[in-house]
Amino acid sequence: MENFKLRRQYRELDRDCARLSYELSGGEEGARKLFIPDKNNMARVRNTWKELKERAEALEEPNAVFSLLKHHFEDFLDSLEYTIENAEKHPENCFVQMHWMIENISRLSRKSDEKRCRELVRRLEEACEAEDVFLGLIQAQNVGKFQGSASGTDRYRNCQVKAWRIFSDIYERAVQDCRRVDDTV
């Protein structure tokens, strides 16, 4: 195969692998969107992964450089397979890791205060809007884990209430900060 066509195949596979990775991780910076691991999204993501894996395995390796890249794609797709499985098994991860999102936006981002505040509010609103969907997914994962254990069920509900109090307080403070920024602008 002509090297130009082969390079194009490698580049397109790289692009498509990145798109799948971005989708699972919430998107590129500035365009993040919460990934909801429901049945439809999981089926679609698995089909995309399978198609990418087949494309990677079918790539030609005319020299050592192409061979290295091909094996990199295969390794990367293996790690994405774990990410896909983990997203389904642990739908709560987006909430558990929310403190990192808050820290990244509030402390580590070099954007203006106004942009950081708007991003934080947008991401918290998105999480709050998807709360019922995620709670349903989490409860479906935990069917049987707390069954017959009143204390386990109570702990689960108490954690849910505590998490909501924490995040609603953070959300309200972020909205107030944005209003203050809007007033000064």
PDB file of N, CA and C in Angstrom, residues 34-38 88 90-96 126-143 146 155-164 167:
ATOM      1  N   LEU A  34     -20.705  15.617  30.178  1.00  0.00           N
ATOM      2  CA  LEU A  34     -20.783  14.476  31.073  1.00  0.00           C
ATOM      3  C   LEU A  34     -21.153  13.210  30.289  1.00  0.00           C
ATOM      4  N   PHE A  35     -20.370  12.142  30.454  1.00  0.00           N
ATOM      5  CA  PHE A  35     -20.697  10.863  29.818  1.00  0.00           C
ATOM      6  C   PHE A  35     -21.620  10.091  30.749  1.00  0.00           C
ATOM      7  N   ILE A  36     -22.795   9.748  30.258  1.00  0.00           N
ATOM      8  CA  ILE A  36     -23.766   8.987  31.041  1.00  0.00           C
ATOM      9  C   ILE A  36     -23.709   7.536  30.562  1.00  0.00           C
ATOM     10  N   PRO A  37     -23.246   6.608  31.420  1.00  0.00           N
ATOM     11  CA  PRO A  37     -23.062   5.215  30.996  1.00  0.00           C
ATOM     12  C   PRO A  37     -24.349   4.389  31.041  1.00  0.00           C
ATOM     13  N   ASP A  38     -25.390   4.875  30.356  1.00  0.00           N
ATOM     14  CA  ASP A  38     -26.629   4.096  30.291  1.00  0.00           C
ATOM     15  C   ASP A  38     -26.498   3.020  29.209  1.00  0.00           C
ATOM     16  N   GLU A  88     -19.176   1.508  33.189  1.00  0.00           N
ATOM     17  CA  GLU A  88     -20.424   0.779  33.412  1.00  0.00           C
ATOM     18  C   GLU A  88     -20.522   0.249  34.843  1.00  0.00           C
ATOM     19  N   HIS A  90     -18.974   1.425  37.504  1.00  0.00           N
ATOM     20  CA  HIS A  90     -18.903   2.491  38.504  1.00  0.00           C
ATOM     21  C   HIS A  90     -19.430   3.810  37.947  1.00  0.00           C
ATOM     22  N   PRO A  91     -20.740   3.895  37.721  1.00  0.00           N
ATOM     23  CA  PRO A  91     -21.288   5.139  37.172  1.00  0.00           C
ATOM     24  C   PRO A  91     -21.132   6.325  38.112  1.00  0.00           C
ATOM     25  N   GLU A  92     -20.848   6.063  39.372  1.00  0.00           N
ATOM     26  CA  GLU A  92     -20.699   7.152  40.354  1.00  0.00           C
ATOM     27  C   GLU A  92     -19.376   7.894  40.212  1.00  0.00           C
ATOM     28  N   ASN A  93     -18.458   7.396  39.384  1.00  0.00           N
ATOM     29  CA  ASN A  93     -17.122   8.000  39.288  1.00  0.00           C
ATOM     30  C   ASN A  93     -17.153   9.482  38.952  1.00  0.00           C
ATOM     31  N   CYS A  94     -18.090   9.899  38.107  1.00  0.00           N
ATOM     32  CA  CYS A  94     -18.098  11.325  37.753  1.00  0.00           C
ATOM     33  C   CYS A  94     -18.400  12.182  38.976  1.00  0.00           C
ATOM     34  N   PHE A  95     -19.167  11.651  39.943  1.00  0.00           N
ATOM     35  CA  PHE A  95     -19.459  12.405  41.164  1.00  0.00           C
ATOM     36  C   PHE A  95     -18.346  12.243  42.192  1.00  0.00           C
ATOM     37  N   VAL A  96     -17.785  11.057  42.260  1.00  0.00           N
ATOM     38  CA  VAL A  96     -16.709  10.802  43.213  1.00  0.00           C
ATOM     39  C   VAL A  96     -15.486  11.659  42.872  1.00  0.00           C
ATOM     40  N   GLU A 126     -24.781  20.671  34.969  1.00  0.00           N
ATOM     41  CA  GLU A 126     -24.892  19.455  34.168  1.00  0.00           C
ATOM     42  C   GLU A 126     -24.966  18.220  35.076  1.00  0.00           C
ATOM     43  N   ALA A 127     -24.136  18.188  36.100  1.00  0.00           N
ATOM     44  CA  ALA A 127     -24.148  17.064  37.034  1.00  0.00           C
ATOM     45  C   ALA A 127     -25.465  17.018  37.810  1.00  0.00           C
ATOM     46  N   CYS A 128     -25.949  18.169  38.222  1.00  0.00           N
ATOM     47  CA  CYS A 128     -27.219  18.207  38.961  1.00  0.00           C
ATOM     48  C   CYS A 128     -28.384  17.770  38.079  1.00  0.00           C
ATOM     49  N   GLU A 129     -28.372  18.179  36.824  1.00  0.00           N
ATOM     50  CA  GLU A 129     -29.442  17.793  35.899  1.00  0.00           C
ATOM     51  C   GLU A 129     -29.442  16.289  35.645  1.00  0.00           C
ATOM     52  N   ALA A 130     -28.268  15.675  35.671  1.00  0.00           N
ATOM     53  CA  ALA A 130     -28.153  14.239  35.403  1.00  0.00           C
ATOM     54  C   ALA A 130     -28.222  13.400  36.681  1.00  0.00           C
ATOM     55  N   GLU A 131     -28.478  14.043  37.810  1.00  0.00           N
ATOM     56  CA  GLU A 131     -28.457  13.348  39.100  1.00  0.00           C
ATOM     57  C   GLU A 131     -29.380  12.127  39.116  1.00  0.00           C
ATOM     58  N   ASP A 132     -30.617  12.278  38.665  1.00  0.00           N
ATOM     59  CA  ASP A 132     -31.565  11.168  38.712  1.00  0.00           C
ATOM     60  C   ASP A 132     -31.123   9.998  37.845  1.00  0.00           C
ATOM     61  N   VAL A 133     -30.572  10.317  36.682  1.00  0.00           N
ATOM     62  CA  VAL A 133     -30.088   9.254  35.793  1.00  0.00           C
ATOM     63  C   VAL A 133     -28.961   8.486  36.476  1.00  0.00           C
ATOM     64  N   PHE A 134     -28.010   9.219  37.045  1.00  0.00           N
ATOM     65  CA  PHE A 134     -26.882   8.562  37.702  1.00  0.00           C
ATOM     66  C   PHE A 134     -27.319   7.789  38.941  1.00  0.00           C
ATOM     67  N   LEU A 135     -28.240   8.353  39.716  1.00  0.00           N
ATOM     68  CA  LEU A 135     -28.728   7.628  40.891  1.00  0.00           C
ATOM     69  C   LEU A 135     -29.397   6.321  40.469  1.00  0.00           C
ATOM     70  N   GLY A 136     -30.142   6.360  39.373  1.00  0.00           N
ATOM     71  CA  GLY A 136     -30.753   5.131  38.857  1.00  0.00           C
ATOM     72  C   GLY A 136     -29.705   4.103  38.458  1.00  0.00           C
ATOM     73  N   LEU A 137     -28.659   4.563  37.770  1.00  0.00           N
ATOM     74  CA  LEU A 137     -27.577   3.655  37.368  1.00  0.00           C
ATOM     75  C   LEU A 137     -26.841   3.094  38.577  1.00  0.00           C
ATOM     76  N   ILE A 138     -26.594   3.945  39.567  1.00  0.00           N
ATOM     77  CA  ILE A 138     -25.899   3.509  40.786  1.00  0.00           C
ATOM     78  C   ILE A 138     -26.754   2.505  41.542  1.00  0.00           C
ATOM     79  N   GLN A 139     -28.028   2.794  41.676  1.00  0.00           N
ATOM     80  CA  GLN A 139     -28.924   1.881  42.393  1.00  0.00           C
ATOM     81  C   GLN A 139     -29.046   0.557  41.658  1.00  0.00           C
ATOM     82  N   ALA A 140     -29.066   0.589  40.320  1.00  0.00           N
ATOM     83  CA  ALA A 140     -29.118  -0.656  39.546  1.00  0.00           C
ATOM     84  C   ALA A 140     -27.854  -1.485  39.778  1.00  0.00           C
ATOM     85  N   GLN A 141     -26.706  -0.821  39.916  1.00  0.00           N
ATOM     86  CA  GLN A 141     -25.455  -1.530  40.196  1.00  0.00           C
ATOM     87  C   GLN A 141     -25.459  -2.138  41.593  1.00  0.00           C
ATOM     88  N   ASN A 142     -26.158  -1.477  42.512  1.00  0.00           N
ATOM     89  CA  ASN A 142     -26.118  -1.898  43.908  1.00  0.00           C
ATOM     90  C   ASN A 142     -27.278  -2.793  44.319  1.00  0.00           C
ATOM     91  N   VAL A 143     -28.108  -3.225  43.363  1.00  0.00           N
ATOM     92  CA  VAL A 143     -29.201  -4.127  43.698  1.00  0.00           C
ATOM     93  C   VAL A 143     -28.595  -5.392  44.288  1.00  0.00           C
ATOM     94  N   PHE A 146     -27.094  -4.124  49.149  1.00  0.00           N
ATOM     95  CA  PHE A 146     -27.609  -3.646  50.417  1.00  0.00           C
ATOM     96  C   PHE A 146     -28.872  -4.391  50.837  1.00  0.00           C
ATOM     97  N   ARG A 155     -27.008   3.790  55.333  1.00  0.00           N
ATOM     98  CA  ARG A 155     -25.724   4.427  55.045  1.00  0.00           C
ATOM     99  C   ARG A 155     -25.714   4.976  53.623  1.00  0.00           C
ATOM    100  N   TYR A 156     -26.257   4.206  52.690  1.00  0.00           N
ATOM    101  CA  TYR A 156     -26.318   4.636  51.299  1.00  0.00           C
ATOM    102  C   TYR A 156     -27.144   5.922  51.181  1.00  0.00           C
ATOM    103  N   ARG A 157     -28.293   5.945  51.800  1.00  0.00           N
ATOM    104  CA  ARG A 157     -29.162   7.131  51.739  1.00  0.00           C
ATOM    105  C   ARG A 157     -28.510   8.321  52.448  1.00  0.00           C
ATOM    106  N   ASN A 158     -27.865   8.076  53.574  1.00  0.00           N
ATOM    107  CA  ASN A 158     -27.188   9.169  54.280  1.00  0.00           C
ATOM    108  C   ASN A 158     -26.061   9.767  53.445  1.00  0.00           C
ATOM    109  N   CYS A 159     -25.305   8.911  52.782  1.00  0.00           N
ATOM    110  CA  CYS A 159     -24.232   9.402  51.908  1.00  0.00           C
ATOM    111  C   CYS A 159     -24.810  10.225  50.764  1.00  0.00           C
ATOM    112  N   GLN A 160     -25.920   9.766  50.216  1.00  0.00           N
ATOM    113  CA  GLN A 160     -26.578  10.486  49.132  1.00  0.00           C
ATOM    114  C   GLN A 160     -26.999  11.882  49.607  1.00  0.00           C
ATOM    115  N   VAL A 161     -27.591  11.972  50.777  1.00  0.00           N
ATOM    116  CA  VAL A 161     -28.040  13.254  51.322  1.00  0.00           C
ATOM    117  C   VAL A 161     -26.846  14.163  51.592  1.00  0.00           C
ATOM    118  N   LYS A 162     -25.776  13.614  52.188  1.00  0.00           N
ATOM    119  CA  LYS A 162     -24.584  14.415  52.476  1.00  0.00           C
ATOM    120  C   LYS A 162     -23.963  14.950  51.188  1.00  0.00           C
ATOM    121  N   ALA A 163     -23.863  14.095  50.186  1.00  0.00           N
ATOM    122  CA  ALA A 163     -23.280  14.525  48.915  1.00  0.00           C
ATOM    123  C   ALA A 163     -24.111  15.647  48.303  1.00  0.00           C
ATOM    124  N   TRP A 164     -25.417  15.524  48.342  1.00  0.00           N
ATOM    125  CA  TRP A 164     -26.269  16.561  47.773  1.00  0.00           C
ATOM    126  C   TRP A 164     -26.077  17.886  48.520  1.00  0.00           C
ATOM    127  N   PHE A 167     -22.613  19.376  47.420  1.00  0.00           N
ATOM    128  CA  PHE A 167     -22.579  19.890  46.063  1.00  0.00           C
ATOM    129  C   PHE A 167     -23.554  21.037  45.853  1.00  0.00           C
TER     130      PHE A 167
END
